[in-house]
Amino acid sequence: MTNTSGPGPSAASAPSAAADGTSADPSADPAADRSAAAGAAYVDTEGQERLAKAVRAAEQALIEFEIAVETFRVEVENFSRLHHQRLGPMYARLDELDALIAEAVAAHSGDRADIERAWEARALVMPMPGVEELFGGLLGADGVRPVEDPNPPRRVRPGKEAQRLYRELVRKAHPDLAQDDAEKERRSGFIARVNEAYAYADEAGLRELAAEWDAGPVPVADLPSEAEVLYARLEWLAERKEKLAALAAELDESAIGQMMKLAPDDPDALLNEIAEQLLTQVSQREARLAELVHGAAGG
């Protein structure tokens, strides 16, 4: 069939056949019809190639976006875990000191309002080790007894080399590049291992995974040629991006995400800064409690 939008002859100018099968136009040439059909096929192929190119571009854009979201998710999770591990005992100690101070004030004054405040402060305190256990040689190098974590992350943000290896692996092995269910399952399992290695800044593990992938089966890179499949692919990519955008917004608006905005370039330094501030507050409350206890003893 001649495509009227193609470079070949238009429908208005194309020769028509007589009822007896003879050409009504003595100048008509069968070769011209074949040329027109070839031109139409060229237009269809060119359009499908443009569509396939758009799908590939959308896939790469989605992968880059997913890398950014997953990188941020790892940092938020690591920050949360390290915040709990390193700062949790400090917050608990501050609550305990606040309760002890309120109880000392109430014991000294006997005022009903002070007694109620002491009850309220004590109610906020979670069960925790005593002072002797907390500060009796069980402290970490940073002055705080760490919360036990069987496999804590090394830091909030993995190093530059780990980031590079991670991005390269995801770009190569992302499940969205699979062309069938079996390949997608293989890639998904592999990427899960990549994500775990990256979360713990395991550069050696990431290098081993890179070598494993390079030695494995070559992924099928050719995209289906059917336009319907390509359009469906574009729709799926758009839906996937919406879900990732929602996840990114949730992470960004979380308490940890908001806290990390205070030091986007170095979240590990932010943890150290908060730890120093909390240690100062602990020292101040210790001094205040000692003052109250000595004052009561002296009185």
GROMACS .gro file of N, CA and C in nm, residues 11 35 47 83 88 97 111 113 143 160 167 182 184 187 202 205 214 249 266:
model
   57
   11ALA      N    1  -0.158   0.966  -0.337
   11ALA     CA    2  -0.273   0.892  -0.385
   11ALA      C    3  -0.339   0.963  -0.502
   35SER      N    4   0.863   0.122  -0.598
   35SER     CA    5   0.939   0.229  -0.534
   35SER      C    6   0.856   0.300  -0.429
   47GLY      N    7   0.993   0.571   1.155
   47GLY     CA    8   0.913   0.610   1.271
   47GLY      C    9   0.931   0.515   1.388
   83HIS      N   10   2.257   0.717   6.357
   83HIS     CA   11   2.199   0.812   6.453
   83HIS      C   12   2.150   0.736   6.576
   88GLY      N   13   2.159   0.744   7.023
   88GLY     CA   14   2.051   0.693   7.106
   88GLY      C   15   2.084   0.692   7.255
   97LEU      N   16   1.875   1.215   8.307
   97LEU     CA   17   1.925   1.327   8.386
   97LEU      C   18   1.815   1.429   8.413
  111ASP      N   19   0.726   2.110   9.672
  111ASP     CA   20   0.614   2.175   9.604
  111ASP      C   21   0.540   2.073   9.517
  113ALA      N   22   0.369   2.116   9.243
  113ALA     CA   23   0.395   2.134   9.100
  113ALA      C   24   0.529   2.071   9.062
  143GLY      N   25   3.308   0.825   7.318
  143GLY     CA   26   3.254   0.862   7.448
  143GLY      C   27   3.114   0.812   7.475
  160LYS      N   28   3.380   0.766   4.715
  160LYS     CA   29   3.367   0.796   4.572
  160LYS      C   30   3.383   0.671   4.485
  167ARG      N   31   2.726   0.278   4.046
  167ARG     CA   32   2.655   0.336   3.931
  167ARG      C   33   2.681   0.255   3.803
  182ALA      N   34   1.275  -1.429   3.275
  182ALA     CA   35   1.389  -1.500   3.333
  182ALA      C   36   1.509  -1.408   3.348
  184LYS      N   37   1.496  -1.083   3.370
  184LYS     CA   38   1.463  -0.981   3.470
  184LYS      C   39   1.484  -1.036   3.610
  187ARG      N   40   1.860  -1.048   3.681
  187ARG     CA   41   1.912  -0.914   3.706
  187ARG      C   42   1.867  -0.861   3.843
  202ASP      N   43   3.120  -0.158   5.051
  202ASP     CA   44   3.210  -0.271   5.028
  202ASP      C   45   3.267  -0.262   4.886
  205GLY      N   46   3.373  -0.599   4.740
  205GLY     CA   47   3.256  -0.677   4.699
  205GLY      C   48   3.197  -0.626   4.569
  214ASP      N   49   3.050  -0.919   3.424
  214ASP     CA   50   3.120  -0.918   3.295
  214ASP      C   51   3.144  -1.060   3.243
  249ALA      N   52   1.019   1.169   4.732
  249ALA     CA   53   0.953   1.274   4.810
  249ALA      C   54   0.933   1.229   4.955
  266ASP      N   55   2.815   1.660   5.363
  266ASP     CA   56   2.888   1.572   5.454
  266ASP      C   57   2.799   1.532   5.570
   0.00000   0.00000   0.00000
